[in-house]
Amino acid sequence: MDEIDEEVLQLFIEESREHLSGIEDDLLAMEAMEGVDTDLVNRVFRTLHSIKGGAGFFDFNKLRDLAHAMENVLDLIRNNELTVTPTIISSLLAGADTLAKMIDVPQASEDHDTGDLLAVFNGIVGQTEKGESVENATDDTVSGLSDTEAGEALHPEGPEEHATTPVDTSVAEDRQTASTAEQAVITAEATDEVENALPSNTATDGESRRSVADQSIRVQLSLLDRLMALAGELVLTRNALLESVDQGDVRALVPTSKKVDAITSQLQKAIMSTRMQTIDIVFNKFRRVVRDLSGQLGKNIRLEITGQDVELDKNIIEALGDPLTHLIRNAVDHGLELPADRVAAGKSDEGMLSIAASHEAGQVVIEISDDGAGIDPEKIAAKAIDKGLYSAEEIARMSEKDITRLIFDPGFSTASEVTDISGRGVGMDVVRQNLAKVGGVADVESVKGAGTIVSIKLPLTLAIIPSVLIGISGETFAIPQVNVVEMVSVSPDEVQRRIQRVGNLTVLRLRGQLLPLIELIDHLKIQGNYAEPGSGRRHDERRDLLVDRRNFVEEGELEVFDPRSGEDRRVHAQSVINIVVVATGTSKYGIRVDELHESAEIVVKPLGVHFKNSSEFAGATILGDGRVALILNAEGISGFIDNAESDRTMLEGVEEGDVSLSSDTFKLLIVENSATDVYAIPLNLVVRIEKFHFKDLQTVGQGHAISYRGGILPLVSLKGTVSSAEPEWHASKHFYAIVFTVGQREVGLMVAKIRDVVDFSENIDHKTHRRSGISGSLVIDNTIIELLDIYGVLETHNPELTRHLTSELEGDEELRILLVEDSPFYRDQMAEELRSVGYDVIVAEDGLQGIEALNANRDICMVVTDIEMPRMDGLDMVRCIRSYSAYEDLPIIAVTAVTGQEAEKKGFAAGVNAYQIKLDRQQLLASCQNWARPLPAEWDPPEIRTHG
Amino acid sequence: MDDTRTSADYGDTEIIVFRVSDIVAGLAIDQVREILKPPEITPVYSRYDYVVGVINLRGNIVTTVDLYKSLGIAGENRGGHIVLVEFQDEHLGLLVDKIEDSITGRAENFSPVPGDVNGANARFFNALYKREQDLIAMLNLKAVLLGERML
């Protein structure tokens, strides 16, 4: 086919599609019309006629014949010779569907089997001519068609001989002559459209044909005029700009640049609006869907559509079709009841289904509501528990609304039995995911027995997306904001603990979870380089990253990055490692980045043909300085994770994580006084957490207390002790009490909200924020959080009470204990614990310091020591002390993270009296009570000398 | 433009002549949109090793191809110029050592490609053009841009 024909054919296809998109509505309207609406019937007639004409011109005979047969039926209707019945409309709809299919790829239209349809239409015409009742004659054939969508069920062995009957031809010839005038009109319209149509691409194969048609869009002439006017203005302003630059007139630049700015914004807006399409393109097809489904299910449903004029970006409109269809099908199938059931429930037998679109705060909201049976939260809850998605306790804590929302959870389908119409194994989670792809968010609200509303919020456009810009080896990438969960900084001394390697997989330990980490350099062929600490100069990474899989692969055992070996400069001990945590519908992972830049609204630009099959990038954008940044496709990038490996690791990680928690990390409870007033409490000090009702609060003296477990629990508030801020009581009727023990009594700390429990290593700043009630500060997720000293808080709150409580335990004896521990965190914690029960504590950071302290303080009656310490470890210190006979009876308790019979044996051999696990507060205090005794009166120990 | 022309399809046309290693290559003027000094090329991961990256051309992202790699010849591209071509409705950049000349070619001087051209497979070329002193190898854009794996 030469080029001219190709172009005309393209035009024919586009035009026919447009006509056919309206024919469905028109046919449905015909079903509802009373008498004959001549305009309406004529419109359908003309559509079929122009398709027939075009098909004839291009020699698509089957297409022509089908259009022709349908046209004949319309002609009879127009002439009042045939009364419209639902069966006739159904067959016309099926015919229209087949026409649409054939037109999609007209070259292949000859392959379609139109025999059955032709038989039906010719049958209708034939019966009418003979004066028989069409209803009887066609019922058999038509019923076979009425419940098929898009004529899918047409039998290939259709009776071909029906296709041409004498009646048929005669009618056709009649009408052909009669409609010459119409044809002229249509041709004229077609020519108009040639002028309006945007230049379309010339595609050569059938496969790309659909996308070709989708690539052109109709734009209002007035909008083009406006664009032209803006372009003109821009040209003038440019001239002014060039002139002032030529003349070196700096002052004139300012107003001109402002004008450029203004025009650019207007131009951008105007151009964006050319992409906008009204949503009725999607909505209109639902009339047919609802009609067909309700007929099939014997339901009586009225569909109301509002807000068809709402405009959205073409891309979003296209992506809406499937999820909305699913929701509509759900509503018709599961939501709305059968007429009898409705009447029994005291409703009108006609069910209401409404689809509404509206603008709301720069977004578009689509609501699909029905007055059907609604969603039963109990059933949802039962199913969620049954499927093991949630535990009964978790469900019990959820509101009804939250339970209803569970239908969006992966693997949830509400129909108890899968029906043909919805629930074909495709749950609501797919709806949610599809919407998420275009930045949409779905929510559901339902009242049992009264109906369901599903609301969808969508952005207006996808052409500009808010993103986070990141730098890797000097290259900048953009990650769409929707995918970014959080950004994590791992400080140098935490790297070893939090970033580990399992087999081929690097993982990040994040709040007790293991998250796969992706090193984009390895996957995206980026020339790896690193910034020299200090100078910031970039150097090429010497390793060939694509070939060298580093030295981590060997055993498949858990190995740790060794920051000191210089093995991998990217995890240099001196540098913080930044990780962007990214989530897609199905996975969550971290991307290691060199630099975190700002967030920005970026304009999405498409990539060329070479990237058509690459899932790694969603496009590219141009940065302020003119450089190109690629937009990462979070879904595609997740493909870099070896899934099997990842699953295995995550499973292993659970156990592994627990072990490491008892050795190197400690848990912190993060609590809120208000959203900005956040504190951390070492979890080992917390006995339990209680939720109390404000109405149970009693005022005792100057403070508060609450009746609790048959006694009185004194309460301490953060306000007035460490905070001046008013607490924000989130659950207005309740507050939380963090219960801890002082002496032998329990005291509750009132907090507004429990935020989290986090794992943390020993990286606590004990200097900067230290004050009464605060023992230090730490950084979690880039926020500074103060570490509470609970005993300090209590002391500030009520010194008398504190003294009273601690005196209950120890009386007024002031026993002095030496605490030797290298970790500042544990040292502070244990010192506080010991002090809280009345001991006088002297601290030392290692064995040597411990011995110095013993020499300097002759009144030390007990030693509590760590084992692993620099310079001189705990066991060496104990051996040294015990080598003096005077010190033979001094109680020494070892506290350590490393336990086991072997270690204990060594400890006892060295002369330790008791062995304790770190962080076990109760045991430590019990041991102290057991071992600490006042020193004998004639105590005069010698000076201890160390051997070196 | 599909660019499946043979030596007989070239009429009298201006030819842009450029150098890729030892090869004197050419494109008919109607295939060339523009010639530029390479701006900063952003490397992009691609399954096609001859794609060097993308450039920002007045706000459009243009994929740029290293002709050394597409033609399968050894050595490093000096990258003096980018020849911007239009191919299948997309603008693409060809990174070449440098632009040499622009000459007026006559239809009768085009001849079929007899075999490999200075180490590059004959399939990358549509025709040879006989200049007084030497031969200009007329590039087959489809072969050069899409390579074997995409055809």
Coordinates of C-alpha atoms in Angstrom, one line a residue, chain A residues 363-531:
Chain A
Q363 CA -6.6 16.2 42.9
V364 CA -9.4 14.4 41.2
V365 CA -11.7 12.2 43.3
I366 CA -13.7 9.4 41.8
E367 CA -16.4 7.9 44.0
I368 CA -18.1 4.6 43.2
S369 CA -21.0 4.2 45.5
D370 CA -23.9 1.7 45.7
D371 CA -26.8 1.2 48.1
G372 CA -26.3 -2.5 48.2
A373 CA -25.6 -4.9 51.0
G374 CA -22.4 -3.2 52.1
I375 CA -19.3 -5.0 53.5
D376 CA -19.6 -7.0 56.7
P377 CA -16.6 -6.2 58.8
E378 CA -17.1 -9.4 60.8
K379 CA -16.8 -11.5 57.7
I380 CA -13.7 -9.6 56.6
A381 CA -12.2 -10.0 60.0
A382 CA -13.0 -13.7 60.1
K383 CA -11.4 -14.2 56.7
A384 CA -8.3 -12.2 57.6
I385 CA -7.8 -14.3 60.6
D386 CA -8.6 -17.5 58.7
K387 CA -6.1 -16.6 56.0
G388 CA -3.5 -15.9 58.6
L389 CA -3.1 -12.3 57.4
Y390 CA -3.7 -10.9 60.9
S391 CA -4.1 -12.3 64.4
A392 CA -7.3 -12.1 66.4
E393 CA -5.6 -9.6 68.7
E394 CA -4.5 -7.4 65.8
I395 CA -8.0 -7.4 64.5
A396 CA -9.5 -6.6 67.9
R397 CA -7.4 -3.4 67.9
M398 CA -8.7 -2.3 64.5
S399 CA -11.6 0.0 63.9
E400 CA -14.4 -1.2 61.6
K401 CA -13.2 1.1 59.0
D402 CA -9.7 -0.3 59.1
I403 CA -11.1 -3.8 58.9
T404 CA -13.1 -2.9 55.8
R405 CA -9.9 -1.6 54.3
L406 CA -8.4 -5.0 54.6
I407 CA -10.0 -5.9 51.3
F408 CA -7.1 -4.0 49.7
D409 CA -4.7 -6.4 51.3
P410 CA -2.9 -8.7 49.0
G411 CA -4.6 -12.0 48.7
F412 CA -8.0 -10.9 49.7
S413 CA -11.1 -11.6 47.8
T414 CA -14.5 -11.0 49.4
A415 CA -16.7 -13.3 47.4
S416 CA -16.9 -16.6 49.3
E417 CA -17.2 -18.3 46.0
V418 CA -15.4 -17.1 42.9
T419 CA -18.0 -16.0 40.4
D420 CA -17.7 -15.5 36.7
I421 CA -18.1 -11.8 36.9
S422 CA -15.7 -10.6 39.5
G423 CA -13.3 -12.3 41.8
R424 CA -11.5 -14.1 39.0
G425 CA -8.6 -14.5 41.3
V426 CA -7.9 -10.8 40.9
G427 CA -8.5 -9.1 44.2
M428 CA -8.9 -5.6 45.2
D429 CA -5.2 -5.4 45.8
V430 CA -4.7 -5.4 42.1
V431 CA -7.0 -2.5 41.9
R432 CA -5.0 -0.7 44.5
Q433 CA -1.7 -1.6 42.7
N434 CA -2.9 -0.5 39.3
L435 CA -4.1 2.8 40.8
A436 CA -0.8 3.3 42.6
K437 CA 1.0 3.0 39.3
V438 CA -0.5 6.3 38.3
G439 CA -0.2 7.8 41.7
G440 CA -3.7 7.0 42.8
V441 CA -4.9 6.0 46.2
A442 CA -8.0 4.0 46.9
D443 CA -10.1 4.0 50.1
V444 CA -13.3 2.2 51.0
E445 CA -16.1 3.0 53.3
S446 CA -19.1 0.8 54.0
V447 CA -22.1 0.5 56.2
K448 CA -23.4 -3.0 56.4
G449 CA -26.8 -3.2 54.8
A450 CA -26.7 0.4 53.5
G451 CA -24.0 0.4 50.8
T452 CA -20.4 0.9 50.0
I453 CA -18.4 3.8 48.7
V454 CA -15.0 3.3 47.1
S455 CA -13.2 6.6 46.6
I456 CA -10.1 7.1 44.5
K457 CA -7.8 10.1 44.6
L458 CA -5.7 10.8 41.6
P459 CA -3.1 13.4 40.6
L460 CA -4.0 15.6 37.6
T461 CA -1.0 14.6 35.7
L462 CA 2.0 12.3 35.5
A463 CA 4.1 14.6 33.4
I464 CA 5.5 16.3 36.5
I465 CA 6.3 14.2 39.5
P466 CA 7.7 15.1 42.9
S467 CA 11.0 13.2 43.4
V468 CA 14.0 12.8 45.6
L469 CA 17.3 13.4 43.8
I470 CA 20.2 11.3 44.8
G471 CA 23.8 11.1 43.8
I472 CA 25.8 7.9 43.1
S473 CA 29.4 8.2 41.9
G474 CA 28.8 11.7 40.7
E475 CA 25.7 10.8 38.7
T476 CA 22.3 12.1 39.7
F477 CA 19.2 10.0 39.8
A478 CA 15.6 10.8 40.7
I479 CA 13.4 8.5 42.7
P480 CA 9.7 9.3 42.6
Q481 CA 8.6 10.5 46.0
V482 CA 5.7 8.0 46.1
N483 CA 8.3 5.2 46.4
V484 CA 10.5 6.7 49.0
V485 CA 9.7 5.5 52.5
E486 CA 12.5 7.0 54.5
M487 CA 16.2 7.8 54.3
V488 CA 18.6 6.1 56.7
S489 CA 22.1 7.3 57.7
V490 CA 24.3 4.6 59.1
S491 CA 27.2 6.1 61.0
P492 CA 30.7 4.7 60.5
D493 CA 30.8 2.8 63.8
E494 CA 27.4 1.2 63.1
V495 CA 28.3 0.0 59.6
Q496 CA 29.7 -3.2 60.8
R497 CA 26.6 -4.1 62.8
R498 CA 23.9 -2.8 60.5
I499 CA 25.1 -3.6 57.1
Q500 CA 25.9 -7.3 56.5
R501 CA 26.3 -9.6 53.6
V502 CA 24.6 -12.9 53.2
G503 CA 25.6 -14.9 50.2
N504 CA 25.2 -12.4 47.3
L505 CA 22.9 -10.2 49.2
T506 CA 23.8 -7.2 51.2
V507 CA 21.3 -6.4 53.9
L508 CA 20.5 -3.5 56.2
R509 CA 19.3 -4.1 59.7
L510 CA 16.5 -1.6 60.3
R511 CA 14.4 -1.7 63.4
G512 CA 14.8 -5.4 63.8
Q513 CA 14.1 -6.2 60.2
L514 CA 16.5 -7.1 57.4
L515 CA 16.2 -5.1 54.3
P516 CA 17.9 -6.0 51.0
L517 CA 20.3 -3.4 49.9
I518 CA 21.0 -2.6 46.2
E519 CA 24.3 -1.3 45.0
L520 CA 23.3 0.5 41.8
I521 CA 26.9 0.8 40.7
D522 CA 27.0 -3.0 40.3
H523 CA 23.9 -3.1 38.2
L524 CA 23.8 0.1 36.2
K525 CA 27.3 0.1 34.8
I526 CA 28.1 3.4 36.5
Q527 CA 31.8 4.1 36.6
G528 CA 32.3 3.6 40.3
N529 CA 34.3 6.3 42.0
Y530 CA 34.5 7.7 45.4
A531 CA 35.1 11.1 46.9

